[in-house]
Backbone as numpy.savetxt, mean C-alpha at the origin, in Angstrom:
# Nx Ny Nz CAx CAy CAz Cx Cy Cz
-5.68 -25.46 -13.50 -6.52 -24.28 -13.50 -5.64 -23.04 -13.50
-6.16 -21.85 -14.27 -5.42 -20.86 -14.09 -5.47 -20.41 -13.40
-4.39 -19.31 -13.03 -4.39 -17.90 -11.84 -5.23 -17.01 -11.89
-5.44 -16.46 -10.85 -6.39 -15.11 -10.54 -6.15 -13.89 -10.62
-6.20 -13.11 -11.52 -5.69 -11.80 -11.42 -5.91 -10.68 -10.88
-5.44 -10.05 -10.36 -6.04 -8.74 -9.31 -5.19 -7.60 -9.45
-5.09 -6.64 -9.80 -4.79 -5.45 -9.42 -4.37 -4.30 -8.07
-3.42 -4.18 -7.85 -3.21 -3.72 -6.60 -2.44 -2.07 -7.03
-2.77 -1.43 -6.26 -2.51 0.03 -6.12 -1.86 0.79 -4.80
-0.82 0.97 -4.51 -0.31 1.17 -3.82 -0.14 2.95 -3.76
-0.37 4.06 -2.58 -0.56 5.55 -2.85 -0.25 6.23 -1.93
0.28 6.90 -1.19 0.24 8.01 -0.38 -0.01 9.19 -1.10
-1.61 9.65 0.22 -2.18 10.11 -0.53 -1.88 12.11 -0.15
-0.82 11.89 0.43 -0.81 13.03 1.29 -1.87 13.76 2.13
-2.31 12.94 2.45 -3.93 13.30 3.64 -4.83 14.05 3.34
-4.85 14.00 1.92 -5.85 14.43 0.68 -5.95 15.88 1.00
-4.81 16.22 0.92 -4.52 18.05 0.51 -4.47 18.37 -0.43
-4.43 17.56 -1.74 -3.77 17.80 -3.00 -5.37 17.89 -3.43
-5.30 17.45 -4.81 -6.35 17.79 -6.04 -7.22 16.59 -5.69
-7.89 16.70 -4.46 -8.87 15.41 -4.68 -9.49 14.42 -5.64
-10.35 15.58 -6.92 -10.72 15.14 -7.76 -10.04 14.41 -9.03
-8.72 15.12 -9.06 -7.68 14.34 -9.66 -7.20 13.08 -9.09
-7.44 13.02 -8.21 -7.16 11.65 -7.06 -8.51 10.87 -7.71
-9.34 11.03 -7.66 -10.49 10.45 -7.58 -10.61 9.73 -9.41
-10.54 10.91 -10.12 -10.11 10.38 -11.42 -9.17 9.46 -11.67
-7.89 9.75 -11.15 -7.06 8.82 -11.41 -7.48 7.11 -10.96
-8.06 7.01 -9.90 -8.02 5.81 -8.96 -8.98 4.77 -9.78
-10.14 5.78 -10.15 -11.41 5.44 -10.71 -10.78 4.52 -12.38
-9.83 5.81 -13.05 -9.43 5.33 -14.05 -8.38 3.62 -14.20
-7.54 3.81 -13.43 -6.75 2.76 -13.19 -7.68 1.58 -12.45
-8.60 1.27 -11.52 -9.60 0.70 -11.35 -8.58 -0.72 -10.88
-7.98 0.07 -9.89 -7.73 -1.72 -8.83 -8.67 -2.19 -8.41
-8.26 -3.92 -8.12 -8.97 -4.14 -6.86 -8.63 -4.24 -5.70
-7.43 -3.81 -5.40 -7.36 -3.11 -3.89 -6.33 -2.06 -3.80
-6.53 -0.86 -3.14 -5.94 0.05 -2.94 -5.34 0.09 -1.30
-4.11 0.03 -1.31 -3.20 0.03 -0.29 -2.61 1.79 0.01
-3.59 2.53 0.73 -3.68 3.98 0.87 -2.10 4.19 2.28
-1.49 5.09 2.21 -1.13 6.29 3.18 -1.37 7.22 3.42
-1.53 7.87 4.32 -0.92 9.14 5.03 -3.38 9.12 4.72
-3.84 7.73 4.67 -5.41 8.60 4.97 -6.20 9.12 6.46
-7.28 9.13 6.40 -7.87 9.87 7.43 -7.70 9.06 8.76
-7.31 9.57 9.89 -6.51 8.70 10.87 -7.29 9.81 12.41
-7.99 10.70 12.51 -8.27 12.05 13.60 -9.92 11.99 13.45
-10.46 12.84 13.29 -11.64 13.01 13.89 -12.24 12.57 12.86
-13.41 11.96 12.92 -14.42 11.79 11.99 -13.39 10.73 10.58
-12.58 9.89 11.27 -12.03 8.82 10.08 -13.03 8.09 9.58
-14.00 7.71 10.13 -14.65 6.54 9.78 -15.38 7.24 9.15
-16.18 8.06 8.90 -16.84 8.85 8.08 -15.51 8.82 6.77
-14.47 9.70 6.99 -13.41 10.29 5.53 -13.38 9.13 5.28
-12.76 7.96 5.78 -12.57 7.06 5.31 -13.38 6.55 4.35
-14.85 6.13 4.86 -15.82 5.56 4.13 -15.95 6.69 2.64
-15.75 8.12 2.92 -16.39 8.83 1.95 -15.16 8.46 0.43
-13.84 8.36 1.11 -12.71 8.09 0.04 -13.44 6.88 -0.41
-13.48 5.75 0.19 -13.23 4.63 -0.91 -15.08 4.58 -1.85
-15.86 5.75 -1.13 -16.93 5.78 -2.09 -16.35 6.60 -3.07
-15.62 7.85 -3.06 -14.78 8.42 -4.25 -14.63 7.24 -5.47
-13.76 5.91 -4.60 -13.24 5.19 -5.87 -13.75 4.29 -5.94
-15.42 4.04 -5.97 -15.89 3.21 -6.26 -15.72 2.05 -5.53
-15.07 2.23 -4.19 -15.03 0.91 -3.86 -15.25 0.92 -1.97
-14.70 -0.22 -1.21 -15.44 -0.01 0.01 -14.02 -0.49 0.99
-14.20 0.49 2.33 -13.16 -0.08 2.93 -12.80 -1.12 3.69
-11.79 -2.20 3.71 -11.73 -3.02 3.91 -10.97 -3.00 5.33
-10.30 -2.47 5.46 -9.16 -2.38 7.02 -8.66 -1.34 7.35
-8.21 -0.93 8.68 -7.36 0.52 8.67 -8.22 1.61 9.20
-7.45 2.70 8.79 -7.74 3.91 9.09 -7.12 4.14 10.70
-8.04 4.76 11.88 -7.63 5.13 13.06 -6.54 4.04 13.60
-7.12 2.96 13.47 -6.20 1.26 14.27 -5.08 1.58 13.69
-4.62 1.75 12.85 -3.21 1.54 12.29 -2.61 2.93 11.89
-3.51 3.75 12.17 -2.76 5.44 12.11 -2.29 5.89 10.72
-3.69 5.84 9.78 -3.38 6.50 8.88 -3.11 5.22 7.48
-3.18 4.02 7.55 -2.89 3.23 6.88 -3.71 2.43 6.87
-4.73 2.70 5.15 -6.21 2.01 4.65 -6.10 1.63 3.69
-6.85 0.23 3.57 -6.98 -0.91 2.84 -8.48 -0.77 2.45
-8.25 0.24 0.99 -9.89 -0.23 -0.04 -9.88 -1.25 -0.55
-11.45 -2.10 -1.16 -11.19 -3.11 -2.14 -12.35 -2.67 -2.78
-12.38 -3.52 -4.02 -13.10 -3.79 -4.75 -14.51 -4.44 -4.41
-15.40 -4.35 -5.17 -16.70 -5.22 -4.84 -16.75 -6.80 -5.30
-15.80 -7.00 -6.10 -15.14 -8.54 -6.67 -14.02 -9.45 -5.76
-13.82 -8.47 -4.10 -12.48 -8.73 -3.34 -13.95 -8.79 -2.06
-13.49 -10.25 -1.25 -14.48 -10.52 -0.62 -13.14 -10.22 0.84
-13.47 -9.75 1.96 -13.13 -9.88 3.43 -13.07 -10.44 4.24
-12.17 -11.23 4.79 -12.46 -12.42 5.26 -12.21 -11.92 6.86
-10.97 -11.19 7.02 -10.17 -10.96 8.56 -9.34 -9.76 8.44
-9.40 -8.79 9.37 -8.76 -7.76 9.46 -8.17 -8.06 10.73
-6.94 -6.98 11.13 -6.30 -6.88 12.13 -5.24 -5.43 11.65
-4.57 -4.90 12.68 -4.13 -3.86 13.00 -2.50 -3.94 14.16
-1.91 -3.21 13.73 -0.89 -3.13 14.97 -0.42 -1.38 14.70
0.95 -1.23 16.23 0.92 0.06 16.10 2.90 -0.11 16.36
3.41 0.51 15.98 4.97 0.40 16.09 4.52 0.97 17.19
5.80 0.96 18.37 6.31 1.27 19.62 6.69 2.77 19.31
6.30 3.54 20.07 6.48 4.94 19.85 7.87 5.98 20.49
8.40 6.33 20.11 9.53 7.04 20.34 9.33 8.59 20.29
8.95 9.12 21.75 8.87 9.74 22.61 9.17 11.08 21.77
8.02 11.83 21.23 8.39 13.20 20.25 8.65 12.89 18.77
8.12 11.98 18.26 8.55 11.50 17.05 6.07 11.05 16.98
6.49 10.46 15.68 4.85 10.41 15.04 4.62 8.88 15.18
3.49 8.75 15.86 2.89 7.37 15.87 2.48 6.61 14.68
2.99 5.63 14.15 2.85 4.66 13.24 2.05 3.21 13.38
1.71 2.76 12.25 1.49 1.37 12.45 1.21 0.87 11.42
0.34 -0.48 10.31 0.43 -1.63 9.73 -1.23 -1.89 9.90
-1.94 -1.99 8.98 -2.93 -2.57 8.15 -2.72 -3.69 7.83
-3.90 -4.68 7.95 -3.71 -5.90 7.27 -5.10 -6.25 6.81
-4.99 -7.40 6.04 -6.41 -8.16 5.54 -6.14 -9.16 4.52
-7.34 -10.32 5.46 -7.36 -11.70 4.73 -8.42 -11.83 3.96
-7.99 -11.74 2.70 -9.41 -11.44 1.23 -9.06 -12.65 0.43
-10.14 -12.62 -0.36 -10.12 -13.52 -1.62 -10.73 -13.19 -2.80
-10.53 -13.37 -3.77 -10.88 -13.10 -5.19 -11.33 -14.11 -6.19
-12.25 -14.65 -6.51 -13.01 -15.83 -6.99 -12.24 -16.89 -6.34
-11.18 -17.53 -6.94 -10.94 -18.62 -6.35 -9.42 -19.05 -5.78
-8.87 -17.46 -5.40 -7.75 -17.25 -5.15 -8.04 -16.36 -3.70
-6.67 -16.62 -2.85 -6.90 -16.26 -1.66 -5.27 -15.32 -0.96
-5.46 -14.53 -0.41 -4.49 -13.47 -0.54 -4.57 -12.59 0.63
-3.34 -12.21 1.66 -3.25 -10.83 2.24 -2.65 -9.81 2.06
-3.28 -9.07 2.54 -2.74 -7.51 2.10 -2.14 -6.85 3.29
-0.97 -6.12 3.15 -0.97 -5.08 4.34 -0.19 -3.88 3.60
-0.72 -2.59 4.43 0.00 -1.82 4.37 0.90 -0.96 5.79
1.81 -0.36 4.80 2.12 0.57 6.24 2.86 1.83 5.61
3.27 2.71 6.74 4.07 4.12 6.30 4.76 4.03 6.94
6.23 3.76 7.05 7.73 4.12 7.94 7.86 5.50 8.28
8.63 5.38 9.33 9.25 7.03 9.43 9.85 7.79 8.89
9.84 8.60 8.68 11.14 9.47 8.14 12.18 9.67 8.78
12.49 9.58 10.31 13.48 9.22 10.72 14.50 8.42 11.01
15.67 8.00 10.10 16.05 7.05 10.01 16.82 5.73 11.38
16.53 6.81 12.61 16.76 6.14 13.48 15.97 5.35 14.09
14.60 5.52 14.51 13.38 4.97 13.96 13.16 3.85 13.20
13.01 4.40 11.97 12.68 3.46 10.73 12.94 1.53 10.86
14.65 1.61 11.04 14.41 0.36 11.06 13.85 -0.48 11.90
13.79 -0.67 12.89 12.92 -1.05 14.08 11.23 -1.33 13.58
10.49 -0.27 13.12 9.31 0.02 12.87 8.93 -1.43 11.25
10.90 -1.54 10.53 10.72 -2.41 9.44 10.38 -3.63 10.43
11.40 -3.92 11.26 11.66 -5.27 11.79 10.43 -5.69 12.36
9.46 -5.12 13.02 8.08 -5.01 13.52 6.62 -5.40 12.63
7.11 -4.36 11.53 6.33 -5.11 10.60 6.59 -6.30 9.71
7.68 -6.25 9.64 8.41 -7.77 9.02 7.90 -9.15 9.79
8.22 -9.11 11.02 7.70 -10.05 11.75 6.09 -10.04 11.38
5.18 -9.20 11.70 3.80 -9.49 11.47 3.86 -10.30 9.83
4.52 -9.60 9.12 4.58 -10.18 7.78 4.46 -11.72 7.26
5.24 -12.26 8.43 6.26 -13.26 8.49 5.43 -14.32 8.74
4.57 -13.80 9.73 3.39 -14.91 10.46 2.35 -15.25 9.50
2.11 -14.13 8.58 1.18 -14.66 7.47 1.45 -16.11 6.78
0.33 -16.95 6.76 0.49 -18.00 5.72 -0.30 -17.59 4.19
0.40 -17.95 3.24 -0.45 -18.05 2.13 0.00 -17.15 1.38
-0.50 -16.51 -0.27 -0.03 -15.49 -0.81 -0.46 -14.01 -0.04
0.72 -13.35 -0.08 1.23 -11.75 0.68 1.26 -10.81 -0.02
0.47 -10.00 -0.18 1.04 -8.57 -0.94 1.41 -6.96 0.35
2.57 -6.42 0.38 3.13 -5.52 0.99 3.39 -4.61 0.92
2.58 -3.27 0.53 2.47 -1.89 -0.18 2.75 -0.86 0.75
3.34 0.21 0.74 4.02 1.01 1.42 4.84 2.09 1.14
4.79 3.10 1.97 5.71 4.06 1.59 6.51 4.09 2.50
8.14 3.72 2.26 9.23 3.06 3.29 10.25 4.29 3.79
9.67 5.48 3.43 10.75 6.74 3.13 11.83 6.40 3.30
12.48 5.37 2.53 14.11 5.55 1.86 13.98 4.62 0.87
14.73 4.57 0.06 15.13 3.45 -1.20 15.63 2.00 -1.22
15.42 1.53 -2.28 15.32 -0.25 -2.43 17.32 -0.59 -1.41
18.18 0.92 -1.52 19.90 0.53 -0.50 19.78 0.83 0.76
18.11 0.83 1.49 18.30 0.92 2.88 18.14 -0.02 3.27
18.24 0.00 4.96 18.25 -0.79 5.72 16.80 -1.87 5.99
15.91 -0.87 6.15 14.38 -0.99 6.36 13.84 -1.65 5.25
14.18 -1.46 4.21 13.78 -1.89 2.49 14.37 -3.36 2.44
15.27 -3.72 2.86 15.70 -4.29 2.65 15.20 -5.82 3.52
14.93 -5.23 4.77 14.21 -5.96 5.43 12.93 -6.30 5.48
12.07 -5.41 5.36 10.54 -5.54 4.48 10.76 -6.58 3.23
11.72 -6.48 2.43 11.61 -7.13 1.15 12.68 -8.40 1.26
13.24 -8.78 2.54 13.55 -10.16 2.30 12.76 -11.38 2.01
12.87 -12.22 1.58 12.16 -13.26 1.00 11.01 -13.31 -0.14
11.17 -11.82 0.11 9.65 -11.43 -1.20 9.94 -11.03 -2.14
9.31 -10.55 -3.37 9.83 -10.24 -4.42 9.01 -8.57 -4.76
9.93 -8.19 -5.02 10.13 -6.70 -5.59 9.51 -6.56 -6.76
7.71 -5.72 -6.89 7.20 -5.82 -8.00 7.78 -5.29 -9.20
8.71 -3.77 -8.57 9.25 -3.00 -9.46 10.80 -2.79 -9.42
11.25 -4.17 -9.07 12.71 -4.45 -9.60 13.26 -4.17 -11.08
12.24 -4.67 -11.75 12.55 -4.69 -13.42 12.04 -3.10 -14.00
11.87 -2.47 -12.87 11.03 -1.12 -13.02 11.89 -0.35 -13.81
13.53 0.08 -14.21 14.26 0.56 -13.97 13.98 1.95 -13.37
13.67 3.27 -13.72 13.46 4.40 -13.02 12.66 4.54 -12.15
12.55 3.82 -11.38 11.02 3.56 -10.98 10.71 4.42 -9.79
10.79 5.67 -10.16 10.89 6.95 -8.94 9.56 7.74 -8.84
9.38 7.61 -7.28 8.32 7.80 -6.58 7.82 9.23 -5.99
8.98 9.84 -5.88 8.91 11.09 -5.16 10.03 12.26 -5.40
9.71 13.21 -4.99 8.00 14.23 -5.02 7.55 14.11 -6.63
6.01 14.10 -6.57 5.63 13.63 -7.71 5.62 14.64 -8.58
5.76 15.85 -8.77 6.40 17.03 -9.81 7.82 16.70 -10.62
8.43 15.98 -9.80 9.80 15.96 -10.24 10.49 15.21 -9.35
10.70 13.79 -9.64 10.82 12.50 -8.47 12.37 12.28 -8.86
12.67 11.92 -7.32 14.00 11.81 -7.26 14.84 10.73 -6.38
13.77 10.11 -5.77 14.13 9.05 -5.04 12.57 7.74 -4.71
12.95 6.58 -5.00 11.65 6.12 -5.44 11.61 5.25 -3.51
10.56 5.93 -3.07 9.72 5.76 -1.59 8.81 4.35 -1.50
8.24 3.88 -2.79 7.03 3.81 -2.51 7.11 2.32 -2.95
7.09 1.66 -2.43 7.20 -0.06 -3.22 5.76 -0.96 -3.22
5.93 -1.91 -3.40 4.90 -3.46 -3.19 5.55 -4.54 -3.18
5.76 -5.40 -2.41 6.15 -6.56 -2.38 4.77 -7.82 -2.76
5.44 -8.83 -3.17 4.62 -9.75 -3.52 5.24 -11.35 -2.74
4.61 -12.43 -2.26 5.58 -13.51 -1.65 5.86 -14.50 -3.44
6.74 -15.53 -3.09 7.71 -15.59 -4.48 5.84 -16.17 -5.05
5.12 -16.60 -4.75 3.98 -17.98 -5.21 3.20 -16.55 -6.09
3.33 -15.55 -6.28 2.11 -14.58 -6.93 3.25 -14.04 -8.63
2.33 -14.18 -8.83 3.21 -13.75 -10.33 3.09 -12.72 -10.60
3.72 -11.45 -11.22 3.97 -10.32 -11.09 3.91 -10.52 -13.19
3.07 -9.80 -13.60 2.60 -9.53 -14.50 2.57 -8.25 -14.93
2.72 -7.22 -14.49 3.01 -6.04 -15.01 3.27 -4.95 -13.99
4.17 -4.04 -13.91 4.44 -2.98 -13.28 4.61 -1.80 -13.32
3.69 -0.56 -12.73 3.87 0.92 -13.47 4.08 1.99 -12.43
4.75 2.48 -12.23 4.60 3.87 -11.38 3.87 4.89 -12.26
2.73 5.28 -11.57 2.32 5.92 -12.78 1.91 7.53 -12.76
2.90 7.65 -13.50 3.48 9.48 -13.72 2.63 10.20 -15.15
1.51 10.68 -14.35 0.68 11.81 -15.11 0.32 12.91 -14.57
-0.03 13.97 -15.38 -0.47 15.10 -14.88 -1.38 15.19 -13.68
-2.25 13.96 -13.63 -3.34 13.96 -12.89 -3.00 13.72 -11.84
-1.86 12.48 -11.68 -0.90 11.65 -10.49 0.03 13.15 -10.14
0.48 14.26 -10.79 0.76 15.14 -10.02 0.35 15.96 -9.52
-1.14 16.15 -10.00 -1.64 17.03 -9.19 -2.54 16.58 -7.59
-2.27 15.16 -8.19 -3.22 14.27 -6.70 -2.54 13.89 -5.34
-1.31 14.31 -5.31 -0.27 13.47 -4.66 1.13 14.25 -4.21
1.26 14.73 -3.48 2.86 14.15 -3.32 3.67 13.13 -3.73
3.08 12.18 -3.85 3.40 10.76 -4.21 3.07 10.55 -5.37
4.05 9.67 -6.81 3.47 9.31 -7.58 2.98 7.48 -6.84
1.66 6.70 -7.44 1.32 5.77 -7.29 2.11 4.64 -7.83
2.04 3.62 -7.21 3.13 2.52 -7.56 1.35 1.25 -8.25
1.74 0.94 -9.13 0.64 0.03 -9.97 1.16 -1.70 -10.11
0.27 -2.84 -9.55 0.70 -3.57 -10.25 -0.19 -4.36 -10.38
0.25 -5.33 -11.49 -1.10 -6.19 -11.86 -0.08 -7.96 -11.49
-1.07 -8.72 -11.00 -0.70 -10.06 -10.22 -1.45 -10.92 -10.69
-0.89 -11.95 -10.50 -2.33 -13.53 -10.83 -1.53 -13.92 -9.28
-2.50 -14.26 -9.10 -2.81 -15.31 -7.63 -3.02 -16.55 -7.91
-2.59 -17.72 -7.16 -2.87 -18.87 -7.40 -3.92 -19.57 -6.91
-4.45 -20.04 -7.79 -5.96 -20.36 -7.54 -5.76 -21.58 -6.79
-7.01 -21.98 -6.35 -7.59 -22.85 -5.08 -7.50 -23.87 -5.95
């Protein structure tokens, strides 16, 4: 039997300061079935922003938001929910509270988790916050997808550890630069996949619309899952 294909979208969305509607276009246009969000509504009235974004893109939220501080998991209406859960990195005293999204979904006859997260920008920080989520990573059985904005590149420390054993959607990417999305200069923003998911196409995708929606350009990829 063949594989399952799904679409995954990976975004920081800069806490939707930018061109909403260009956000909204874009997401709508590219039409994942799951969107692995940063930097979304995480303070007052999340569950409301939250819900109102993934009605923006046509789709419904699946995990996240306040629990994981800013890090939401939309899906599709073709991406069924099976189990959510949440964690929060250990906080370092004057620095920004973080944490990790997750969810156990399936897609006709393929079965799959998702997580996301946002690292620090401080690199003293950072790795710790990798090793934390790595471990949650780790405990997953089954096919993994790992979307994120890691603020440093595929020669850090943290990157490197997030992406052991998994495979790098946009290895074969060559330029595959993420940030700032006007004029990108260091690529932030990855997806990991575990080795069992096949990686079928990969785009960072740099348009007018992706710059006016974002700080971030979006990281795109398309997968087959292995069916049941």
């Amino acid at each position: 039997m063949s594989g399952v294909p799904l679409r995954v979208l990976s975004y920081n969305v800069h806490g939707l300061r930018d061109d909403r509607a260009a956000l909204t276009d874009l997401v709508r246009e590219l039409a994942p079935d799951v969107v692995v969000v940063q930097e979304a509504p995480r303070r007052w009235r999340w569950r409301h922003k939250c819900a109102a974004l993934a009605d923006d893109f046509g789709m419904v939220v699946g995990a996240g938001g306040l629990p994981s501080l800013g890090n939401l998991l939309l899906v599709s209406l073709r991406v069924r929910v099976h189990e959510t859960w949440c964690l929060r990195y250990p906080l370092t005293p004057g620095r920004h509270l973080r944490g990790a999204a997750f969810a156990r979904c399936s897609v006709r006859n393929g079965q799959f988790t998702v997580s996301g997260s946002h690292l620090a920008t401080d690199p003293a920080e950072r790795p710790d916050q990798a090793a934390v989520w790595k471990e949650a990573l780790s405990a997953v059985e089954g096919p993994l997808i790992a979307g994120g904005d890691l603020n440093e590149g595929p020669g850090g420390g943290a990157w490197r550890t997030v992406a052991d054993g998994m495979v790098d959607t946009g290895a074969r990417g060559g330029a595959a630069l993420t940030f700032p999305a006007t004029l990108p200069r260091q690529r932030l923003d990855a997806l990991f996949v575990s080795p069992e998911i096949e990686v079928v196409r990969y785009q960072v995708v740099d348009s007018d619309a992706a710059r006016r929606a974002s700080d971030h350009l979006p990281v795109l990829a398309d997968l087959t899952l292995p069916s049941d």
